[in-house]
PDB file of C-alpha atoms in Angstrom:
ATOM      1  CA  UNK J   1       0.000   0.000   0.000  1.00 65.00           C
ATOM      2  CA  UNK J   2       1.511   3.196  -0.676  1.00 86.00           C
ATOM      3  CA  UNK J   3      -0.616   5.332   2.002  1.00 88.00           C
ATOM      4  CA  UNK J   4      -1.095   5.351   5.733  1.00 83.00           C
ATOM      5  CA  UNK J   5      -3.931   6.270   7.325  1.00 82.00           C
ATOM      6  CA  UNK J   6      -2.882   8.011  10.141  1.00 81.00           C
ATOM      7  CA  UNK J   7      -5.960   9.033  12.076  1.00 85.00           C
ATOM      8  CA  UNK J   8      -9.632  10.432  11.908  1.00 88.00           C
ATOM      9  CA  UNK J   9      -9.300  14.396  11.377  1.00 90.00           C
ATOM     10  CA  UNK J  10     -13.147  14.572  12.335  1.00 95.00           C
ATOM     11  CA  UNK J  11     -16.592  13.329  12.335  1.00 95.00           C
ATOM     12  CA  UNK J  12     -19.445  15.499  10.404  1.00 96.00           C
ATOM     13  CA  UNK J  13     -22.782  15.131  12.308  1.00 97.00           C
ATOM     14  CA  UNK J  14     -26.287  17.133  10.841  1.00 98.00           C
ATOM     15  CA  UNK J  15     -27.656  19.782  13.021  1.00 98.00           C
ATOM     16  CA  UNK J  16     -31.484  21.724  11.817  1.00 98.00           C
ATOM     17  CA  UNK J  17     -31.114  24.977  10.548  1.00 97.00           C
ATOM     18  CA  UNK J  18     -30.877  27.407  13.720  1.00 97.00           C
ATOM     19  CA  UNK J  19     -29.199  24.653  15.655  1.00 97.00           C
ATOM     20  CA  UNK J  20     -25.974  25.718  16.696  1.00 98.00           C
ATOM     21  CA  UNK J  21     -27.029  26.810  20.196  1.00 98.00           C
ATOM     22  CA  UNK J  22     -28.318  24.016  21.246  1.00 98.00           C
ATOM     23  CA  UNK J  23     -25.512  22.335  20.178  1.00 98.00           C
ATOM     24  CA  UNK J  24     -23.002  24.374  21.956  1.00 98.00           C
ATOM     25  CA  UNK J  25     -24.957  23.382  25.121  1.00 98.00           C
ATOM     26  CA  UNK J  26     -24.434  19.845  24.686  1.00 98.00           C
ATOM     27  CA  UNK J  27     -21.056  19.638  23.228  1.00 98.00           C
ATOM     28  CA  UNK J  28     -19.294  22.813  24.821  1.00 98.00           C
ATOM     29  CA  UNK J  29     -21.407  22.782  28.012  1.00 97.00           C
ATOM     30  CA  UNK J  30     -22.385  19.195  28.651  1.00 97.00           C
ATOM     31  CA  UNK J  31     -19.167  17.161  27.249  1.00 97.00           C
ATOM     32  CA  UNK J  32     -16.765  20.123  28.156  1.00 97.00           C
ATOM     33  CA  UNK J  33     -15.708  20.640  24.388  1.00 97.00           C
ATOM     34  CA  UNK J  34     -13.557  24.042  23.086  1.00 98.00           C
ATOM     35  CA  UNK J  35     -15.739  25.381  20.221  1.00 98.00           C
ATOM     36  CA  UNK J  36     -13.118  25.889  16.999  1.00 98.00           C
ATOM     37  CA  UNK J  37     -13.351  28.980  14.780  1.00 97.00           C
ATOM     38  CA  UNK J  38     -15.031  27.924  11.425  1.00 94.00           C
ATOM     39  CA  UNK J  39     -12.785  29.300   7.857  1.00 93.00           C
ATOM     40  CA  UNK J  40     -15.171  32.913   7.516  1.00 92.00           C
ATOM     41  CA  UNK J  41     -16.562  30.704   3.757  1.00 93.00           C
ATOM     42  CA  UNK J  42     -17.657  27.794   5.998  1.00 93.00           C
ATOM     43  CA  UNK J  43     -19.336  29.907   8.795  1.00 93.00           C
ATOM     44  CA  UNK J  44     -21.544  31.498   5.810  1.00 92.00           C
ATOM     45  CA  UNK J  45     -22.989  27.785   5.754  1.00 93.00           C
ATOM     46  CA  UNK J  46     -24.030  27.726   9.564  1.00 95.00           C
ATOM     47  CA  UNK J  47     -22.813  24.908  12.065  1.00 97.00           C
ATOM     48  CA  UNK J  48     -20.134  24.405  14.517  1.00 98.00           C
ATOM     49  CA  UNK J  49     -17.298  22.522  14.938  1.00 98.00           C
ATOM     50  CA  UNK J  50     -15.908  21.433  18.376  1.00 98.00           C
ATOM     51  CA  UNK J  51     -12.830  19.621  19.453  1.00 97.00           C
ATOM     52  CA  UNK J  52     -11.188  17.735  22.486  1.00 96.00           C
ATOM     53  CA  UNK J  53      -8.845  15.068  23.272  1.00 91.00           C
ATOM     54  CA  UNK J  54      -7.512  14.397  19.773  1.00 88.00           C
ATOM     55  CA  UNK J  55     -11.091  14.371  18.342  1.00 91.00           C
ATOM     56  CA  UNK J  56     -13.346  16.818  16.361  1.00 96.00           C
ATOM     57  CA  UNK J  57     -16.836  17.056  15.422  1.00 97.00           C
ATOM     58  CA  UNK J  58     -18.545  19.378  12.784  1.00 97.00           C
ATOM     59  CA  UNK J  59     -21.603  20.017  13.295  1.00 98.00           C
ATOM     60  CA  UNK J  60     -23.361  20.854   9.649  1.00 97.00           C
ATOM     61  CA  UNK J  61     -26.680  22.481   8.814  1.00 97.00           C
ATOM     62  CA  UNK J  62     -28.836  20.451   7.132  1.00 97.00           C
ATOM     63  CA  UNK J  63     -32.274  21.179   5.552  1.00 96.00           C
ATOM     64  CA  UNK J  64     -34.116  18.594   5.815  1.00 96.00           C
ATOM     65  CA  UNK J  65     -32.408  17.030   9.232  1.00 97.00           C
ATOM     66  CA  UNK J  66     -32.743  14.212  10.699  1.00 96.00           C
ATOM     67  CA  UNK J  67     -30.779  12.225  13.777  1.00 96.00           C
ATOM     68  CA  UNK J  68     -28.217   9.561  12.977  1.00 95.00           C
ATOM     69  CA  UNK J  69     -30.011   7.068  14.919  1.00 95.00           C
ATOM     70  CA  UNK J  70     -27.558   4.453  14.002  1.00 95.00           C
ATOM     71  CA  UNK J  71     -24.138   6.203  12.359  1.00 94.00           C
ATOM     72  CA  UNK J  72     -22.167   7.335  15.493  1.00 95.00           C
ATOM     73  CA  UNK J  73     -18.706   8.218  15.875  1.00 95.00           C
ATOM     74  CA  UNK J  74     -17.170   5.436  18.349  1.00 95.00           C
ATOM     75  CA  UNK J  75     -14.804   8.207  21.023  1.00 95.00           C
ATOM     76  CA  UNK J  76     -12.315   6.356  23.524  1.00 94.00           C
ATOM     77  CA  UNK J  77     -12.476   7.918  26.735  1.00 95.00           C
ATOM     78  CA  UNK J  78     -10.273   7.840  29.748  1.00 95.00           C
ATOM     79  CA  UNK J  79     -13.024   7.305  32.214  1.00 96.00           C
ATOM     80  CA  UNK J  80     -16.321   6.007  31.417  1.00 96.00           C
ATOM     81  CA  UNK J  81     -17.893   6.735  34.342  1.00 97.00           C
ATOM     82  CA  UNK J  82     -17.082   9.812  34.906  1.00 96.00           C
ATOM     83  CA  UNK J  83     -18.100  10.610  31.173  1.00 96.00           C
ATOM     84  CA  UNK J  84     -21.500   8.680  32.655  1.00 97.00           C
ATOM     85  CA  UNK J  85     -22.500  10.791  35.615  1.00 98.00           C
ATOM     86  CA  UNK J  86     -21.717  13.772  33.807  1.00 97.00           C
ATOM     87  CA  UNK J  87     -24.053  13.212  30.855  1.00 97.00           C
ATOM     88  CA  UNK J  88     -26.951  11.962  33.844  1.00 97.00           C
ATOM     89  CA  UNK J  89     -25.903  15.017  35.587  1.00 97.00           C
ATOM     90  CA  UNK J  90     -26.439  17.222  32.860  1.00 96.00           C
ATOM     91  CA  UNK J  91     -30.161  15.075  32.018  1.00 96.00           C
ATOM     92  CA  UNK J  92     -28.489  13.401  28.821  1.00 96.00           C
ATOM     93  CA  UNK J  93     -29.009   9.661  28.672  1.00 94.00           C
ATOM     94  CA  UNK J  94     -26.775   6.932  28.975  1.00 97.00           C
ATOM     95  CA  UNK J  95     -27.467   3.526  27.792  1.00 98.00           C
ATOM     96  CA  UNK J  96     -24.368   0.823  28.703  1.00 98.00           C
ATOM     97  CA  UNK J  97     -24.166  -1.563  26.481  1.00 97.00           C
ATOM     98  CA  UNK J  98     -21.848  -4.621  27.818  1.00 94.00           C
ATOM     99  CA  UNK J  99     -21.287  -6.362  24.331  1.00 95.00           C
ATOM    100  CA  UNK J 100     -18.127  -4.823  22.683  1.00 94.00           C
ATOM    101  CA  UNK J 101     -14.809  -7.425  23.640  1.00 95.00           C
ATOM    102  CA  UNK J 102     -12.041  -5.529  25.262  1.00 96.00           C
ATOM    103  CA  UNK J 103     -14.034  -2.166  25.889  1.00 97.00           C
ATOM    104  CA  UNK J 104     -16.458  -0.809  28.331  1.00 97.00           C
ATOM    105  CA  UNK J 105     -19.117   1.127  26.131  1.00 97.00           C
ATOM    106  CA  UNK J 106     -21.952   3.150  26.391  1.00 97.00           C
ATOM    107  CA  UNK J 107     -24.212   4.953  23.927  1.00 98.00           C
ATOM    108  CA  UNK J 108     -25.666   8.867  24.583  1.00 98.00           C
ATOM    109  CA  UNK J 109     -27.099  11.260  22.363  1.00 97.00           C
ATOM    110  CA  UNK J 110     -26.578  14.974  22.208  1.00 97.00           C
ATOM    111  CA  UNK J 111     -29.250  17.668  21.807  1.00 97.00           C
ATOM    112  CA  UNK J 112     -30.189  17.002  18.489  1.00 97.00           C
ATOM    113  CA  UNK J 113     -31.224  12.873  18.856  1.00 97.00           C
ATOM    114  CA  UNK J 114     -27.517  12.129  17.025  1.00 98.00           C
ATOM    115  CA  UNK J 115     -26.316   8.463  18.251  1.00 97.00           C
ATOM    116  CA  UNK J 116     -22.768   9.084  20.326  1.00 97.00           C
ATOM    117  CA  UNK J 117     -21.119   5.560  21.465  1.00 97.00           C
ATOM    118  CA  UNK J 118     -17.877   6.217  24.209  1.00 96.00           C
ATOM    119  CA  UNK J 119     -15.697   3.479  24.748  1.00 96.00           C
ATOM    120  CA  UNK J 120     -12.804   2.771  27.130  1.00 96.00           C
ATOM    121  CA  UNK J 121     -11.027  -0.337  27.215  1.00 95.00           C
ATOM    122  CA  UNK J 122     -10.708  -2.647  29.414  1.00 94.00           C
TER     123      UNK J 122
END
C-alpha cells in the first residue's frame, strides 16, 4: 500500500437549521468541548465545529435534518464513568451496552437525537 492512514481528522454530524445553540450546550457545556473557529466561507454555511482530546466534530446544517439514529462516531475515553454521571448530571441519557470485547461502552445522544457511542477499554 503506498498510504497510511494516520488518524480520523473529524466526524461530520447534521444539526437543523438554527441549531448551533443548542448544540453548543451539549457539546461545549455538557461534554466540556472548546468550540473551533469555522474558515469565515464555511461559517456562511451555519454549524459548529468542536474539538477535544484528539477528536473533532462538525456540526453541519442540514435542511431537511434528521438524527443519525444508528451512524455514530465510536470516542475512547479515559473514564467512562465519569463521562457517565456527567451526561446523567447534565439530564443526557446513557445507555451501557456490555457487548463490545475488550471495551467498556456506552451509547448517549446529544441535543439534536444524534447516536454518540464512548468506549474505554478494558
Amino acid at each position: 500500500m503506498a498510504f497510511v492512514f494516520t488518524r480520523i481528522h473529524h466526524v461530520q454530524l447534521a444539526i437543523p437549521p438554527g441549531g448551533e445553540e443548542v448544540a453548543r450546550g451539549f457539546y461545549g457545556d455538557v461534554l466540556g468541548m472548546t468550540e473551533l473557529p469555522k474558515p469565515a466561507v464555511l461559517a456562511a454555511r451555519g454549524g459548529c465545529w468542536f474539538a477535544a482530546g484528539g477528536w473533532e466534530i462538525h456540526l453541519g446544517v442540514e435542511q431537511e435534518f434528521v438524527p443519525a439514529r444508528k451512524a455514530h462516531p465510536g470516542v475512547l475515553v479515559d473514564d467512562l464513568d465519569a463521562l457517565a454521571q456527567r451526561l446523567e448530571a447534565a439530564g443526557r441519557p446513557v445507555q451501557w451496552d456490555p457487548h463490545f470485547p475488550g471495551h467498556r461502552r456506552l451509547y448517549s445522544a446529544d441535543d439534536h437525537g444524534n447516536r454518540l457511542e464512548f468506549l474505554q477499554p478494558l
